[in-house]
PDB file of C-alpha atoms in Angstrom:
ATOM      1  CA  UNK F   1     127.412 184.022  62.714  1.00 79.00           C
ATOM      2  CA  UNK F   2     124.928 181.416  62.047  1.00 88.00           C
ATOM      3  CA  UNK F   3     120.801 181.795  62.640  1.00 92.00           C
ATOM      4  CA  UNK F   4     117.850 179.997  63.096  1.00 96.00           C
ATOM      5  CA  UNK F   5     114.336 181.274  63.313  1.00 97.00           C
ATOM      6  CA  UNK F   6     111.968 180.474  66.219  1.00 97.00           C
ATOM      7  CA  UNK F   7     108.228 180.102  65.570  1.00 97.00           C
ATOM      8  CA  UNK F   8     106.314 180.480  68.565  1.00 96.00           C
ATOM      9  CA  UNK F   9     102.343 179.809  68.687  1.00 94.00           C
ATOM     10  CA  UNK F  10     101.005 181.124  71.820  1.00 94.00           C
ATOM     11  CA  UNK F  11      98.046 182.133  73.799  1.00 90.00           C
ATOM     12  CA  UNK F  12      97.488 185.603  73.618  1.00 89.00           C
ATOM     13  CA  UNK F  13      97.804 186.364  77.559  1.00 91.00           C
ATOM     14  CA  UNK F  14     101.163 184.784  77.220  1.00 94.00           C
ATOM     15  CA  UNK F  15     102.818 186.502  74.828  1.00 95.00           C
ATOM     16  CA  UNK F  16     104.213 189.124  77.193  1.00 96.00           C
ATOM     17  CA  UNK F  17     105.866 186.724  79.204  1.00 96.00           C
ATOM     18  CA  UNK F  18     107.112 184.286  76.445  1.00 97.00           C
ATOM     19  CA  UNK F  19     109.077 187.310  75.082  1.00 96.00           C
ATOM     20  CA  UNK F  20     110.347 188.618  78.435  1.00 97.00           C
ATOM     21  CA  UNK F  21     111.662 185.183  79.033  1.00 96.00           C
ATOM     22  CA  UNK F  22     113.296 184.840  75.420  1.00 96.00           C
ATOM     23  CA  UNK F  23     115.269 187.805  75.705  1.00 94.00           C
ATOM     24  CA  UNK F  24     116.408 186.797  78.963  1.00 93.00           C
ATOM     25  CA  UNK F  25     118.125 184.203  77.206  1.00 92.00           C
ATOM     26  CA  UNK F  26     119.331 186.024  74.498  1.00 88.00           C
ATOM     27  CA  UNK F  27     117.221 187.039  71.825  1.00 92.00           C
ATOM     28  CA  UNK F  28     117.334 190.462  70.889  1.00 89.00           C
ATOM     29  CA  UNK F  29     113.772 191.086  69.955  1.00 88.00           C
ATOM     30  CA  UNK F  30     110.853 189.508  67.765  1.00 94.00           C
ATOM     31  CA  UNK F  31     107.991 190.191  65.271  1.00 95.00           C
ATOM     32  CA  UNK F  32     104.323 189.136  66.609  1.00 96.00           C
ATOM     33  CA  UNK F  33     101.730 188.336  64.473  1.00 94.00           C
ATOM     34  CA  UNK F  34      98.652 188.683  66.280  1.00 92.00           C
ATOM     35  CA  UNK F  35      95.066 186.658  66.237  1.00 81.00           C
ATOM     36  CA  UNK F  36      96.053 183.459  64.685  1.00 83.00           C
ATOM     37  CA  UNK F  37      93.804 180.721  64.812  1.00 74.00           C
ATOM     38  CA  UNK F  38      94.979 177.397  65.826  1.00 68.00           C
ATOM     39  CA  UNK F  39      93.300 173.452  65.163  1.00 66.00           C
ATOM     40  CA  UNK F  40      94.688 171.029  67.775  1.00 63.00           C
ATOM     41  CA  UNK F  41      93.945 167.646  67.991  1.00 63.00           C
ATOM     42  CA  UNK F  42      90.645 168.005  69.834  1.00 63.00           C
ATOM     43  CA  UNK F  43      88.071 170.128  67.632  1.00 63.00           C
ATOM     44  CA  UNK F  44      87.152 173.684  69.492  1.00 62.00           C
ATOM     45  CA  UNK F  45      83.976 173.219  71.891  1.00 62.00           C
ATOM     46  CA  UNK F  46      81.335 175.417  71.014  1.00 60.00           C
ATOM     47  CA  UNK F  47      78.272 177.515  72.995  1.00 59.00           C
ATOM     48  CA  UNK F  48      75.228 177.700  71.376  1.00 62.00           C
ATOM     49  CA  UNK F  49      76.973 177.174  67.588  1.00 59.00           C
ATOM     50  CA  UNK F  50      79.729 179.882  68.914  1.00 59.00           C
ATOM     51  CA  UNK F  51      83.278 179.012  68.698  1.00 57.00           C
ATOM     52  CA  UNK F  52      85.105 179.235  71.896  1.00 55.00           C
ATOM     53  CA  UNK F  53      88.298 179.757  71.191  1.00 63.00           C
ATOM     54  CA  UNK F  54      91.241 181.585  72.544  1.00 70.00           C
ATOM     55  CA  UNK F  55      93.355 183.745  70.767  1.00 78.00           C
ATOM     56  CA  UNK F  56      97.186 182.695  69.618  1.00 89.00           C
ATOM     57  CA  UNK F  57      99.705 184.757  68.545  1.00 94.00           C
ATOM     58  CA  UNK F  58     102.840 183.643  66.751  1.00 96.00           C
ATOM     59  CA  UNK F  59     106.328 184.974  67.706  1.00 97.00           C
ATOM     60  CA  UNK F  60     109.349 185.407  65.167  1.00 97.00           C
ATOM     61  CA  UNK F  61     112.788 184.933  66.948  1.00 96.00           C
ATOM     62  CA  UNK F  62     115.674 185.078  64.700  1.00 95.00           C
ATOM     63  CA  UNK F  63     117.836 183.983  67.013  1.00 93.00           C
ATOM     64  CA  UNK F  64     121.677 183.222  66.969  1.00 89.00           C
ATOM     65  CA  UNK F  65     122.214 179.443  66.718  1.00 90.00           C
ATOM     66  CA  UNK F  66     123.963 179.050  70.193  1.00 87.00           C
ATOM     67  CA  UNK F  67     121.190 180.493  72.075  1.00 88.00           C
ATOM     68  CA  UNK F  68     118.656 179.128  70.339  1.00 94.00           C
ATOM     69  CA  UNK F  69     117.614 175.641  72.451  1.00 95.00           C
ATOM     70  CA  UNK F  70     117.990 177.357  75.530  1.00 95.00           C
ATOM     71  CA  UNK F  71     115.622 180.205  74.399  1.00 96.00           C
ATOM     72  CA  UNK F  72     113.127 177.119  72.699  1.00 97.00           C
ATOM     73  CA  UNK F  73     113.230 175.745  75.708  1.00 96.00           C
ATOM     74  CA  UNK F  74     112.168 178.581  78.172  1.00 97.00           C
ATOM     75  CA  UNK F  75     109.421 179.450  75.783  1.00 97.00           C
ATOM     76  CA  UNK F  76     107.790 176.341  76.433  1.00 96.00           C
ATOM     77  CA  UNK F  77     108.650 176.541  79.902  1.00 96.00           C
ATOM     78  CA  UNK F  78     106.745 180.023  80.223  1.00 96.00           C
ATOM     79  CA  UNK F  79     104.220 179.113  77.912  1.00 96.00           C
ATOM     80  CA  UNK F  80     103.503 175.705  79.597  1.00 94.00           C
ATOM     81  CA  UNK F  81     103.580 173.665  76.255  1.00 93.00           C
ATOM     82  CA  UNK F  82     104.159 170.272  78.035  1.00 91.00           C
ATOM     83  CA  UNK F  83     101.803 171.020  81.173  1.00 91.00           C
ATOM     84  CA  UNK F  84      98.867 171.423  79.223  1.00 86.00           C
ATOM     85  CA  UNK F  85      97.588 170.174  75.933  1.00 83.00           C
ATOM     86  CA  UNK F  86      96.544 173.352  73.400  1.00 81.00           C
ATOM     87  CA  UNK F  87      98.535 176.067  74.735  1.00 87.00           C
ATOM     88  CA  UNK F  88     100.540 176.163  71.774  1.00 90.00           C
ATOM     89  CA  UNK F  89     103.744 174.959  70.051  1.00 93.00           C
ATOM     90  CA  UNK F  90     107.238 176.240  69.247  1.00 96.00           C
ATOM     91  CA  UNK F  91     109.659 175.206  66.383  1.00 96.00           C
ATOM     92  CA  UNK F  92     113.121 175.972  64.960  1.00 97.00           C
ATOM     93  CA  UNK F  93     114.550 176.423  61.385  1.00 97.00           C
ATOM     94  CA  UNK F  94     117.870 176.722  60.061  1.00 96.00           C
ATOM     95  CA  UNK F  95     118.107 180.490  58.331  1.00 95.00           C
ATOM     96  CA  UNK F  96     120.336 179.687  55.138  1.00 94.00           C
ATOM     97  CA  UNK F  97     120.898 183.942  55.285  1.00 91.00           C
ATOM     98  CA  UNK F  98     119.845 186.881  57.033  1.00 87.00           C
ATOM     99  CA  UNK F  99     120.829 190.822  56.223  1.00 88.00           C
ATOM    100  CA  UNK F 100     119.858 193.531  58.614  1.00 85.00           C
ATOM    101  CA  UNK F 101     120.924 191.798  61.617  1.00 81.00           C
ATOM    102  CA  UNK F 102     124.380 193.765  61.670  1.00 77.00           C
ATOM    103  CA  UNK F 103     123.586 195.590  64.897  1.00 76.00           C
ATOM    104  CA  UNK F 104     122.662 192.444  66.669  1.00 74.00           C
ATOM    105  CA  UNK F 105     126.364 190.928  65.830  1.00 72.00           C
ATOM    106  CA  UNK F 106     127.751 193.365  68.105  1.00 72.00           C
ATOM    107  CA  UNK F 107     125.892 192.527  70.933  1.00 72.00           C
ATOM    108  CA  UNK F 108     125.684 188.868  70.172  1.00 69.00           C
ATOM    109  CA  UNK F 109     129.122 188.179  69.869  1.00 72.00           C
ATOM    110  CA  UNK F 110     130.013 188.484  73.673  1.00 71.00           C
ATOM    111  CA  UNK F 111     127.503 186.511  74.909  1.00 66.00           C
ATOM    112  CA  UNK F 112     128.174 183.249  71.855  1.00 65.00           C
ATOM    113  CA  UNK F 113     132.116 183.209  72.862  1.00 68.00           C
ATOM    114  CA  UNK F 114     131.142 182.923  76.774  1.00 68.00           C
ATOM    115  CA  UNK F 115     129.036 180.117  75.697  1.00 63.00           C
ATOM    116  CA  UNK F 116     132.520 178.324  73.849  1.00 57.00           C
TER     117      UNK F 116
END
C-alpha cells in the first residue's frame, strides 16, 4: 500500500470540522499541531500596533494514496480555501515509507479495492 501525507493549514475554529470531514472520506486519524502562524499575501492588519491575527493549526493526514484527492478536496471544501482568501491551504506529498501504519492496512484495504 502506497501513502501520501496531507498538510492542512487551517483556522483554528475549523479544525474540528476539517477532520470530521477527512475521515469521512477515509482517513483514519491525524496529528494537529496547534497555534501556527501564517503570512499570506496581504500583511496582518493591526489595532493600535497589535497584531490581529487568527490562529491556524496544521493537520497531518497520512493518508492511503487512493483516498487521498478526495479527502484534499473536502478539506478545502470544509475549510472554504477557494471561497475566501486566508483561510488556509492544503498540500500533498508522496511518503517514500511509512512503519506503524500496520493496523490501518486492515481497515484500509476494503475500502482501496471498492475504489478499483
Amino acid at each position: 500500500m502506497k501513502f501520501k501525507l496531507i498538510l492542512a493549514f487551517v483556522d483554528d475554529v475549523k479544525t474540528e470540522a476539517v477532520m470530521k470531514a477527512a475521515r469521512e472520506c477515509g482517513a483514519t486519524g491525524a496529528t494537529v499541531i496547534t497555534s501556527a502562524r501564517g503570512e499570506g499575501l496581504n500583511e496582518k492588519k493591526t489595532f493600535f500596533g497589535l497584531a490581529l491575527e487568527i490562529h491556524r493549526d496544521v493537520l497531518l493526514f497520512l493518508v492511503e494514496e487512493h483516498c487521498c484527492r478526495r479527502i484534499l478536496e473536502r478539506i478545502a471544501e470544509v475549510a472554504e480555501f477557494d471561497e475566501k482568501p486566508g483561510t488556509g491551504i492544503a498540500i500533498q506529498l508522496d511518503v517514500e515509507d511509512a512503519i506503524g501504519v500496520a493496523h490501518q492496512i486492515k481497515k484500509l484495504t476494503p475500502l482501496v479495492e471498492e475504489d478499483l
